[in-house]
Short mmCIF file of C-alpha atoms and ligand atoms in Angstrom, two decimals:
data_model
loop_
_atom_site.label_atom_id
_atom_site.label_comp_id
_atom_site.label_asym_id
_atom_site.label_seq_id
_atom_site.Cartn_x
_atom_site.Cartn_y
_atom_site.Cartn_z
CA MET I 1 -18.65 -24.01 -1.66
CA THR I 2 -16.41 -21.79 -4.14
CA GLU I 3 -14.12 -22.82 -6.77
CA SER I 4 -11.47 -20.69 -5.18
CA PHE I 5 -11.36 -22.62 -2.02
CA LEU I 6 -11.18 -25.43 -3.67
CA HIS I 7 -8.02 -24.63 -5.67
CA TYR I 8 -6.77 -23.49 -2.12
CA VAL I 9 -7.54 -27.09 -0.75
CA TRP I 10 -5.76 -28.96 -3.62
CA GLN I 11 -3.06 -26.56 -3.83
CA HIS I 12 -2.08 -26.74 0.14
CA GLN I 13 -3.16 -30.43 0.10
CA LEU I 14 -5.62 -30.12 3.05
CA LEU I 15 -7.59 -33.04 2.30
CA SER I 16 -7.51 -35.87 5.04
CA GLY I 17 -7.41 -39.56 4.32
CA GLY I 18 -5.92 -41.86 1.14
CA LEU I 19 -7.77 -40.50 -1.70
CA THR I 20 -9.65 -42.51 -4.44
CA THR I 21 -11.37 -41.96 -7.84
CA THR I 22 -14.59 -42.32 -8.44
CA ASP I 23 -14.18 -45.89 -10.05
CA GLY I 24 -12.04 -46.92 -6.90
CA GLN I 25 -8.63 -46.13 -7.92
CA PRO I 26 -6.27 -44.99 -5.60
CA VAL I 27 -4.75 -41.35 -5.69
CA VAL I 28 -1.43 -40.20 -4.56
CA VAL I 29 -0.59 -36.80 -5.14
CA LEU I 30 3.08 -36.13 -6.12
CA ARG I 31 3.11 -33.03 -7.21
CA ALA I 32 0.00 -30.65 -6.62
CA GLY I 33 0.67 -28.20 -9.70
CA ASP I 34 1.02 -25.00 -10.45
CA LEU I 35 -2.13 -22.89 -10.04
CA ASN I 36 -2.94 -21.09 -13.41
CA HIS I 37 -4.53 -17.84 -13.21
CA ASP I 38 -5.50 -17.48 -17.00
CA ALA I 39 -7.35 -19.43 -19.25
CA GLY I 40 -7.12 -23.25 -19.82
CA PRO I 41 -7.20 -25.72 -16.87
CA ASP I 42 -6.59 -24.61 -12.86
CA PHE I 43 -3.55 -26.67 -12.42
CA PHE I 44 -0.57 -27.01 -14.71
CA ASN I 45 2.74 -29.30 -13.95
CA ALA I 46 0.59 -31.67 -11.72
CA ARG I 47 2.06 -35.31 -11.09
CA LEU I 48 0.18 -38.11 -9.50
CA ARG I 49 0.16 -41.78 -9.11
CA ILE I 50 -3.44 -43.34 -9.76
CA GLY I 51 -3.66 -47.06 -9.36
CA GLU I 52 -0.64 -48.43 -10.82
CA MET I 53 0.55 -45.71 -13.44
CA GLU I 54 2.25 -42.42 -12.89
CA TRP I 55 0.52 -39.41 -14.62
CA ALA I 56 1.84 -36.16 -14.89
CA GLY I 57 -0.24 -33.19 -16.68
CA ASN I 58 -2.97 -30.46 -16.21
CA ILE I 59 -6.00 -30.75 -13.60
CA GLU I 60 -9.28 -29.47 -14.09
CA VAL I 61 -11.45 -27.93 -11.05
CA HIS I 62 -15.03 -27.51 -10.03
CA VAL I 63 -17.60 -27.43 -7.20
CA ARG I 64 -19.60 -29.78 -9.62
CA THR I 65 -18.80 -31.98 -12.29
CA SER I 66 -21.93 -30.59 -14.00
CA ASP I 67 -19.58 -27.55 -14.34
CA TRP I 68 -17.63 -29.12 -16.87
CA LYS I 69 -20.31 -28.38 -19.31
CA LEU I 70 -21.40 -25.46 -18.09
CA HIS I 71 -18.01 -24.01 -18.47
CA ARG I 72 -18.09 -25.66 -22.38
CA HIS I 73 -14.98 -27.50 -21.93
CA THR I 74 -16.33 -30.19 -23.99
CA GLN I 75 -16.08 -28.34 -26.84
CA ASP I 76 -12.39 -26.34 -25.69
CA ALA I 77 -9.21 -28.71 -26.80
CA ALA I 78 -7.38 -26.86 -23.78
CA TYR I 79 -9.14 -29.84 -21.61
CA ASN I 80 -8.32 -32.49 -23.70
CA ASN I 81 -5.15 -33.85 -21.84
CA ILE I 82 -6.32 -33.48 -18.37
CA ILE I 83 -4.93 -35.82 -15.82
CA LEU I 84 -7.44 -35.66 -13.41
CA HIS I 85 -10.96 -33.72 -12.68
CA VAL I 86 -11.17 -32.67 -9.16
CA VAL I 87 -14.52 -31.94 -7.87
CA TYR I 88 -16.00 -31.19 -4.94
CA GLU I 89 -19.56 -33.06 -5.74
CA HIS I 90 -19.39 -35.74 -8.52
CA ASP I 91 -23.13 -35.22 -9.78
CA CYS I 92 -22.84 -36.30 -13.28
CA ASP I 93 -20.68 -38.35 -15.93
CA ILE I 94 -18.81 -36.25 -18.51
CA VAL I 95 -16.64 -36.37 -21.28
CA LEU I 96 -13.47 -34.84 -23.05
CA GLN I 97 -14.12 -33.86 -26.58
CA ASN I 98 -12.18 -37.26 -27.69
CA GLY I 99 -15.31 -38.86 -26.17
CA GLU I 100 -13.37 -40.29 -23.25
CA ALA I 101 -14.43 -39.86 -19.59
CA PRO I 102 -11.89 -38.19 -17.48
CA LEU I 103 -10.66 -39.66 -14.16
CA THR I 104 -12.76 -37.92 -11.32
CA LEU I 105 -12.12 -37.44 -7.89
CA GLU I 106 -14.59 -36.21 -5.50
CA LEU I 107 -13.02 -34.21 -2.74
CA LYS I 108 -16.32 -34.29 -0.53
CA PRO I 109 -15.49 -37.47 1.67
CA TRP I 110 -11.64 -35.78 1.78
CA LEU I 111 -12.69 -32.63 3.34
CA HIS I 112 -12.56 -32.53 6.90
CA PRO I 113 -15.50 -30.49 8.50
CA SER I 114 -13.16 -28.40 10.48
CA LEU I 115 -11.86 -27.02 7.76
CA ILE I 116 -15.43 -26.17 5.87
CA ALA I 117 -16.18 -24.88 9.22
CA ASN I 118 -13.34 -22.68 9.63
CA TYR I 119 -13.68 -21.45 6.19
CA ASP I 120 -17.37 -20.51 6.60
CA SER I 121 -16.37 -18.77 9.77
CA LEU I 122 -13.66 -16.23 7.91
CA MET I 123 -16.18 -15.98 5.06
CA ALA I 124 -19.20 -15.24 7.57
CA PRO I 125 -20.55 -11.33 7.33
CA THR I 126 -19.14 -9.34 10.32
CA THR I 127 -20.62 -5.98 11.93
CA GLY I 128 -18.78 -2.68 11.62
CA SER I 129 -15.04 -2.27 11.45
CA ASP I 130 -14.46 -5.57 12.82
CA ILE I 131 -11.75 -8.20 11.47
CA PRO I 132 -13.49 -11.19 10.23
CA CYS I 133 -10.95 -13.63 12.22
CA ARG I 134 -10.77 -11.53 15.27
CA HIS I 135 -12.32 -14.61 17.73
CA ARG I 136 -9.53 -16.84 16.27
CA LEU I 137 -6.39 -14.73 16.24
CA GLY I 138 -5.68 -15.72 20.29
CA ASP I 139 -4.83 -19.26 18.37
CA VAL I 140 -2.24 -18.21 16.05
CA PRO I 141 1.37 -18.48 17.24
CA SER I 142 3.31 -14.78 17.25
CA PHE I 143 6.19 -16.25 15.13
CA VAL I 144 2.73 -16.55 11.87
CA VAL I 145 1.41 -13.09 12.43
CA ASN I 146 5.10 -11.30 12.57
CA SER I 147 6.00 -13.41 9.59
CA ASN I 148 3.01 -11.78 7.86
CA LEU I 149 3.50 -8.46 8.77
CA GLU I 150 6.97 -8.57 7.66
CA ARG I 151 5.58 -9.83 4.22
CA LEU I 152 3.04 -7.32 4.45
CA VAL I 153 5.11 -4.10 5.01
CA VAL I 154 7.09 -4.17 1.94
CA GLU I 155 3.96 -4.91 0.07
CA ARG I 156 2.65 -1.62 1.55
CA ILE I 157 5.54 0.38 0.59
CA GLU I 158 5.31 -1.00 -2.85
CA ALA I 159 2.00 0.16 -3.38
CA LYS I 160 3.06 3.28 -1.92
CA SER I 161 5.73 3.89 -4.53
CA GLU I 162 2.85 4.05 -7.34
CA THR I 163 3.45 7.60 -7.10
CA VAL I 164 7.05 8.04 -6.77
CA ARG I 165 7.55 5.68 -10.01
CA ARG I 166 4.73 8.11 -11.77
CA MET I 167 7.11 11.42 -10.92
CA LEU I 168 10.01 9.46 -11.60
CA GLY I 169 8.93 8.95 -14.73
CA GLU I 170 7.71 12.66 -15.30
CA SER I 171 11.01 13.62 -14.03
CA HIS I 172 12.87 11.79 -16.33
CA GLY I 173 14.40 9.46 -13.57
CA GLY I 174 15.48 12.96 -11.97
CA TRP I 175 15.57 11.62 -8.26
CA GLU I 176 16.28 15.57 -7.35
CA ASP I 177 13.02 16.50 -8.86
CA THR I 178 10.87 13.38 -7.60
CA CYS I 179 12.24 14.20 -4.00
CA TYR I 180 11.34 17.77 -4.14
CA TRP I 181 7.70 17.02 -5.80
CA LEU I 182 7.06 14.16 -3.65
CA MET I 183 7.65 16.21 -0.40
CA ALA I 184 5.73 18.95 -1.41
CA ARG I 185 3.25 16.78 -2.20
CA TYR I 186 2.82 15.10 1.03
CA PHE I 187 3.37 18.52 2.84
CA GLY I 188 -0.05 19.42 1.53
CA GLY I 189 -1.46 16.32 3.54
CA LYS I 190 -4.71 14.71 2.41
CA VAL I 191 -6.84 18.07 1.14
CA ASN I 192 -3.93 20.09 -0.19
CA ALA I 193 -1.55 17.21 -2.16
CA LEU I 194 -2.58 17.99 -5.74
CA ALA I 195 -2.20 21.73 -5.22
CA PHE I 196 1.13 21.61 -3.25
CA GLU I 197 2.30 19.07 -6.07
CA LEU I 198 1.44 21.37 -8.95
CA LEU I 199 3.35 24.24 -6.84
CA ALA I 200 6.31 22.44 -6.63
CA LYS I 201 6.30 21.62 -10.59
CA ALA I 202 5.63 25.19 -10.95
CA THR I 203 8.46 26.31 -9.36
CA ASP I 204 11.81 24.83 -10.49
CA GLN I 205 13.86 23.85 -7.50
CA ARG I 206 16.76 25.19 -9.31
CA LEU I 207 15.15 28.53 -9.11
CA LEU I 208 15.07 28.18 -5.43
CA ALA I 209 18.58 26.82 -4.85
CA ARG I 210 19.51 30.35 -5.80
CA TRP I 211 17.96 31.74 -2.56
CA LYS I 212 19.30 28.82 -0.55
CA ASP I 213 19.92 30.39 2.87
CA ASN I 214 17.31 33.20 2.15
CA PRO I 215 13.71 31.37 3.58
CA GLN I 216 12.19 35.16 3.44
CA ARG I 217 12.91 34.99 -0.49
CA THR I 218 12.16 31.26 -0.77
CA GLU I 219 8.77 31.47 0.90
CA ALA I 220 8.38 34.50 -1.25
CA LEU I 221 8.95 32.83 -4.50
CA LEU I 222 6.29 29.62 -2.89
CA MET I 223 3.68 31.99 -2.14
CA GLY I 224 3.81 34.15 -4.83
CA GLN I 225 4.07 30.95 -7.06
CA ALA I 226 0.94 29.37 -5.12
CA GLY I 227 -1.22 32.30 -6.08
CA LEU I 228 -1.73 33.38 -2.52
CA LEU I 229 -0.07 36.99 -2.83
CA ASP I 230 -2.23 38.86 -5.09
CA GLY I 231 -4.27 41.56 -3.88
CA PHE I 232 -3.83 44.38 -0.75
CA PHE I 233 -2.29 43.59 1.84
CA ALA I 234 -2.42 46.16 5.07
CA ASP I 235 0.30 43.86 6.82
CA ASP I 236 4.59 44.39 6.34
CA TYR I 237 5.29 41.12 6.29
CA PRO I 238 3.08 39.98 3.22
CA ARG I 239 3.70 43.45 1.48
CA GLN I 240 7.52 42.24 1.51
CA LEU I 241 6.83 38.96 0.41
CA GLN I 242 4.55 40.26 -2.39
CA ALA I 243 7.94 43.24 -3.47
CA ASP I 244 10.28 40.07 -3.35
CA TYR I 245 8.13 37.83 -5.93
CA VAL I 246 7.07 40.58 -7.91
CA ALA I 247 10.89 41.31 -8.69
CA LEU I 248 11.91 37.47 -8.74
CA LYS I 249 8.81 36.51 -11.20
CA THR I 250 10.00 39.60 -13.31
CA GLY I 251 13.13 37.88 -14.13
CA ALA I 252 12.37 34.87 -14.27
CA GLY I 253 9.46 34.58 -15.99
CA LEU I 254 7.30 33.01 -13.70
CA LYS I 255 3.29 32.26 -14.06
CA PRO I 256 1.72 32.09 -10.19
CA MET I 257 -1.05 29.14 -10.11
CA ASP I 258 -4.59 29.88 -9.35
CA GLY I 259 -5.05 30.64 -5.68
CA TYR I 260 -8.54 28.81 -5.28
CA LEU I 261 -6.78 25.58 -5.82
CA TRP I 262 -6.00 25.59 -2.02
CA LYS I 263 -8.08 24.49 0.21
CA PHE I 264 -8.39 25.78 4.06
CA HIS I 265 -12.00 24.97 4.84
CA ARG I 266 -12.32 22.15 7.37
CA LEU I 267 -8.56 22.13 8.06
CA ARG I 268 -7.20 22.38 11.54
CA PRO I 269 -5.29 25.76 11.42
CA SER I 270 -1.96 24.73 11.88
CA ASN I 271 -2.68 22.56 8.62
CA PHE I 272 -3.72 25.62 6.29
CA PRO I 273 -1.90 26.01 3.22
CA THR I 274 -0.20 29.26 4.44
CA ILE I 275 1.73 27.56 6.89
CA ARG I 276 2.66 24.47 5.04
CA ILE I 277 4.23 26.64 2.58
CA SER I 278 6.09 28.76 4.86
CA GLN I 279 7.19 25.43 6.91
CA PHE I 280 8.24 23.37 3.42
CA ALA I 281 10.42 27.17 2.06
CA ARG I 282 12.23 26.52 5.10
CA LEU I 283 13.06 22.84 4.15
CA VAL I 284 13.65 23.37 0.56
CA SER I 285 15.81 26.88 1.51
CA GLU I 286 17.70 24.64 4.49
CA SER I 287 18.87 22.01 1.92
CA SER I 288 18.81 22.66 -2.17
CA ASN I 289 19.50 19.09 -2.77
CA LEU I 290 17.26 17.35 -0.72
CA PHE I 291 17.44 13.95 -2.04
CA SER I 292 21.17 13.74 -1.62
CA THR I 293 20.72 15.43 1.87
CA LEU I 294 18.30 12.45 3.09
CA LEU I 295 20.23 9.62 1.71
CA GLU I 296 23.32 10.70 3.77
CA LEU I 297 20.85 10.30 6.93
CA THR I 298 20.64 7.23 8.06
CA ASP I 299 19.46 7.85 11.95
CA VAL I 300 15.51 8.61 11.91
CA LYS I 301 16.02 11.39 14.52
CA GLN I 302 18.10 13.14 11.89
CA ILE I 303 15.30 12.93 9.32
CA GLU I 304 12.93 14.08 11.79
CA ARG I 305 14.84 16.97 12.72
CA LEU I 306 15.38 18.28 9.00
CA PHE I 307 11.61 17.81 8.16
CA ASN I 308 10.12 19.45 11.53
CA GLN I 309 11.01 22.75 10.16
CA GLN I 310 9.70 26.03 11.45
CA ALA I 311 7.28 28.54 10.02
CA ALA I 312 8.67 32.38 9.59
CA ASP I 313 7.56 34.23 13.07
CA TYR I 314 5.04 36.36 11.26
CA TRP I 315 2.95 33.07 11.62
CA LYS I 316 3.54 32.66 15.37
CA ASN I 317 0.35 35.02 15.72
CA HIS I 318 -1.07 34.35 11.97
CA TYR I 319 -2.68 31.60 9.73
CA GLN I 320 -3.24 33.64 7.24
CA PHE I 321 -2.43 36.91 5.86
CA ASP I 322 -3.57 40.14 7.77
CA ARG I 323 -5.58 38.19 10.24
CA VAL I 324 -4.20 37.97 14.24
CA ALA I 325 -4.69 34.75 15.78
CA ALA I 326 -6.23 34.92 19.34
CA LYS I 327 -3.11 32.94 20.42
CA SER I 328 0.45 33.42 19.73
CA MET I 329 2.33 30.13 19.22
CA VAL I 330 5.30 28.55 16.87
CA LYS I 331 4.20 26.82 13.76
CA ARG I 332 6.45 23.89 13.58
CA VAL I 333 5.68 20.86 11.30
CA GLY I 334 5.50 18.83 14.34
CA ARG I 335 6.99 15.16 15.16
CA MET I 336 3.75 13.28 14.28
CA GLN I 337 3.68 15.09 10.88
CA ALA I 338 7.55 14.62 10.21
CA ASP I 339 7.04 11.07 10.77
CA LEU I 340 4.06 10.82 8.07
CA LEU I 341 6.53 12.30 5.81
CA ILE I 342 8.98 9.77 6.40
CA ILE I 343 6.37 7.17 6.23
CA ASN I 344 4.45 8.33 2.98
CA ALA I 345 7.20 10.18 1.05
CA TRP I 346 10.97 9.00 2.09
CA VAL I 347 10.34 5.72 2.74
CA PRO I 348 8.85 4.92 -0.27
CA LEU I 349 11.39 6.81 -2.32
CA LEU I 350 14.06 5.24 -0.59
CA PHE I 351 12.78 1.76 -1.83
CA VAL I 352 12.21 2.43 -5.10
CA TYR I 353 15.72 3.84 -5.11
CA GLY I 354 17.18 0.67 -3.98
CA CYS I 355 14.85 -1.04 -6.54
CA GLU I 356 16.16 0.64 -9.66
CA HIS I 357 20.11 0.15 -8.37
CA GLY I 358 19.37 -2.91 -7.38
CA SER I 359 20.50 -2.05 -3.53
CA GLN I 360 19.03 -4.56 -1.13
CA ALA I 361 20.97 -2.18 1.71
CA HIS I 362 18.65 0.42 0.31
CA LYS I 363 15.01 -1.51 0.25
CA ASP I 364 16.45 -3.07 4.09
CA GLN I 365 16.92 0.87 5.37
CA ALA I 366 13.63 1.95 3.64
CA VAL I 367 12.06 -0.81 6.22
CA GLY I 368 14.54 -0.25 8.99
CA LEU I 369 13.24 3.05 9.27
CA LEU I 370 9.58 2.32 9.44
CA SER I 371 10.95 -0.09 12.42
CA GLN I 372 12.40 2.83 14.41
CA LEU I 373 9.26 5.18 14.28
CA PRO I 374 6.49 4.67 16.84
CA PRO I 375 3.12 3.19 15.52
CA GLU I 376 0.34 5.34 14.00
CA ASP I 377 -2.94 5.64 16.31
CA ASN I 378 -5.93 5.57 14.07
CA ALA I 379 -9.15 3.77 13.64
CA ILE I 380 -8.13 1.13 11.98
CA ILE I 381 -4.92 0.54 14.36
CA ARG I 382 -7.35 0.39 17.38
CA VAL I 383 -9.43 -2.40 15.72
CA TRP I 384 -6.52 -4.34 15.77
CA ARG I 385 -5.53 -3.48 19.30
CA GLN I 386 -8.71 -4.42 20.45
CA ALA I 387 -8.30 -7.96 18.39
CA GLY I 388 -4.80 -8.33 20.52
CA ILE I 389 -2.56 -7.55 17.82
CA GLU I 390 -0.59 -4.52 19.58
CA PRO I 391 2.14 -2.98 16.87
CA THR I 392 5.29 -1.93 18.43
CA ASN I 393 6.39 0.30 15.24
CA ALA I 394 5.23 1.87 12.57
CA ALA I 395 6.60 -1.27 9.99
CA GLU I 396 4.04 -3.25 11.75
CA SER I 397 1.18 -0.53 12.04
CA GLN I 398 1.90 0.02 8.26
CA ALA I 399 1.76 -3.93 7.72
CA LEU I 400 -1.51 -4.23 9.53
CA LEU I 401 -3.34 -1.28 7.62
CA HIS I 402 -2.60 -3.07 4.57
CA LEU I 403 -3.74 -6.12 5.96
CA TYR I 404 -6.94 -4.52 6.91
CA ASN I 405 -7.51 -2.50 3.63
CA ASN I 406 -6.23 -5.26 1.15
CA TYR I 407 -7.26 -8.54 2.83
CA CYS I 408 -9.56 -9.05 5.77
CA GLN I 409 -11.88 -6.21 3.89
CA ASN I 410 -11.94 -7.87 0.68
CA ARG I 411 -11.77 -11.73 2.37
CA ARG I 412 -8.79 -12.48 1.19
CA CYS I 413 -8.31 -14.88 4.06
CA LEU I 414 -6.69 -17.56 1.62
CA ASP I 415 -4.08 -15.34 0.42
CA CYS I 416 -3.18 -14.22 4.55
CA ARG I 417 -0.63 -16.55 6.41
CA ILE I 418 -2.67 -15.80 9.35
CA GLY I 419 -6.10 -17.45 7.03
CA PHE I 420 -4.07 -20.18 6.41
CA HIS I 421 -3.26 -21.10 9.85
CA ILE I 422 -6.85 -20.43 10.86
CA LEU I 423 -8.14 -23.05 7.93
CA LYS I 424 -5.66 -25.76 8.83
CA ARG I 425 -6.46 -25.85 12.51
CA VAL I 426 -8.47 -29.34 12.63
S1 LIG B 501 -7.30 -11.62 5.96
FE1 LIG B 501 -6.03 -12.47 7.43
S2 LIG B 501 -6.07 -11.13 9.06
FE2 LIG B 501 -7.60 -11.06 7.99
S3 LIG B 501 -9.78 -11.56 8.11
FE3 LIG B 501 -8.71 -12.83 6.87
S4 LIG B 501 -7.52 -14.53 8.17
FE4 LIG B 501 -8.02 -12.54 9.48
#
């Protein structure tokens, strides 16, 4: 038995039968009160009828009555005016600071055994990556699952908005800079995210805009700033990029990054930073005001097309400068990667834009974009599929990832609508 479970039981009044205090007075709960997450009594502003009297005030909840002494409430004036002490087990008598005994309600007789069994089943250890309520999910109506997912997808986007807000602060509210930095960061994937962000910050997009529609010069500037054009090259293409960069660098007083920041190890060659930088150069070359361009696009297919850029022809048979690949192929961002850019970068940015401008329409558009994308397929989504929950789009898969990582893994079943439904089944 835990206090947080008792808070939950009291808050939702998951009690059976007519309640009575330990001295036999009937208790009618008119208002359970507001759960207090700070210091002081557990519930504020409760309203009760105890016997013939109506009471309004605060309630303290404990597993055992003796916890009152353990928590030193007798010495604390904040507890002088509680109207009821709610305990799971009444194991001793206590007094308030003024010497009076508080009215006490023992919950143990009023808790249905199924409620405790349901709670225990949710808190029981699981094996591997299993979902604690997996065997109970079949009893949960789809509208409960769906309403939970609708709430959680917004929570997921809000959690992802942290990076957007950080960049928005760094750019002093510059939406174009934030968009450019953010897209760069996600072009880098997990491994080169930071290096890509540093590259974008070291390469002012206003400078890139000067070579709009000249993707090779844009690539020269980005490759050079990335520190990847140092040294001697045998192939014409890197030599040309190098020459372009030297000319641009001198004019603009640029300082390149250290090339060692880029990681190639354990990456699939198509994700090498050389390929990604070339594709990113095509994106910024095609649209120098990326944020404004994206705001205009409401159809997810148009955004996918914009993101699905192709690396320069040289990269058809190279993954690194001067190294010929065994197989020649066009290096496009690809639809899956383009969708990840929408999910991780554009949707949170659009959502924050909606928040900052008080525009529900933009926030809805952000969630709507996710609904137009196919669900992701990864280890966590497969766990949900095995449990019988099949996401039909990326909004649902994003919500399921958030549910698993933030609720199921931390056993926050008391904060979950599915958990509420399972608990109250008797
Ligand atoms: S948090 Fe919700 S979905 Fe996850 S195990 Fe608990 S009740 Fe089930």
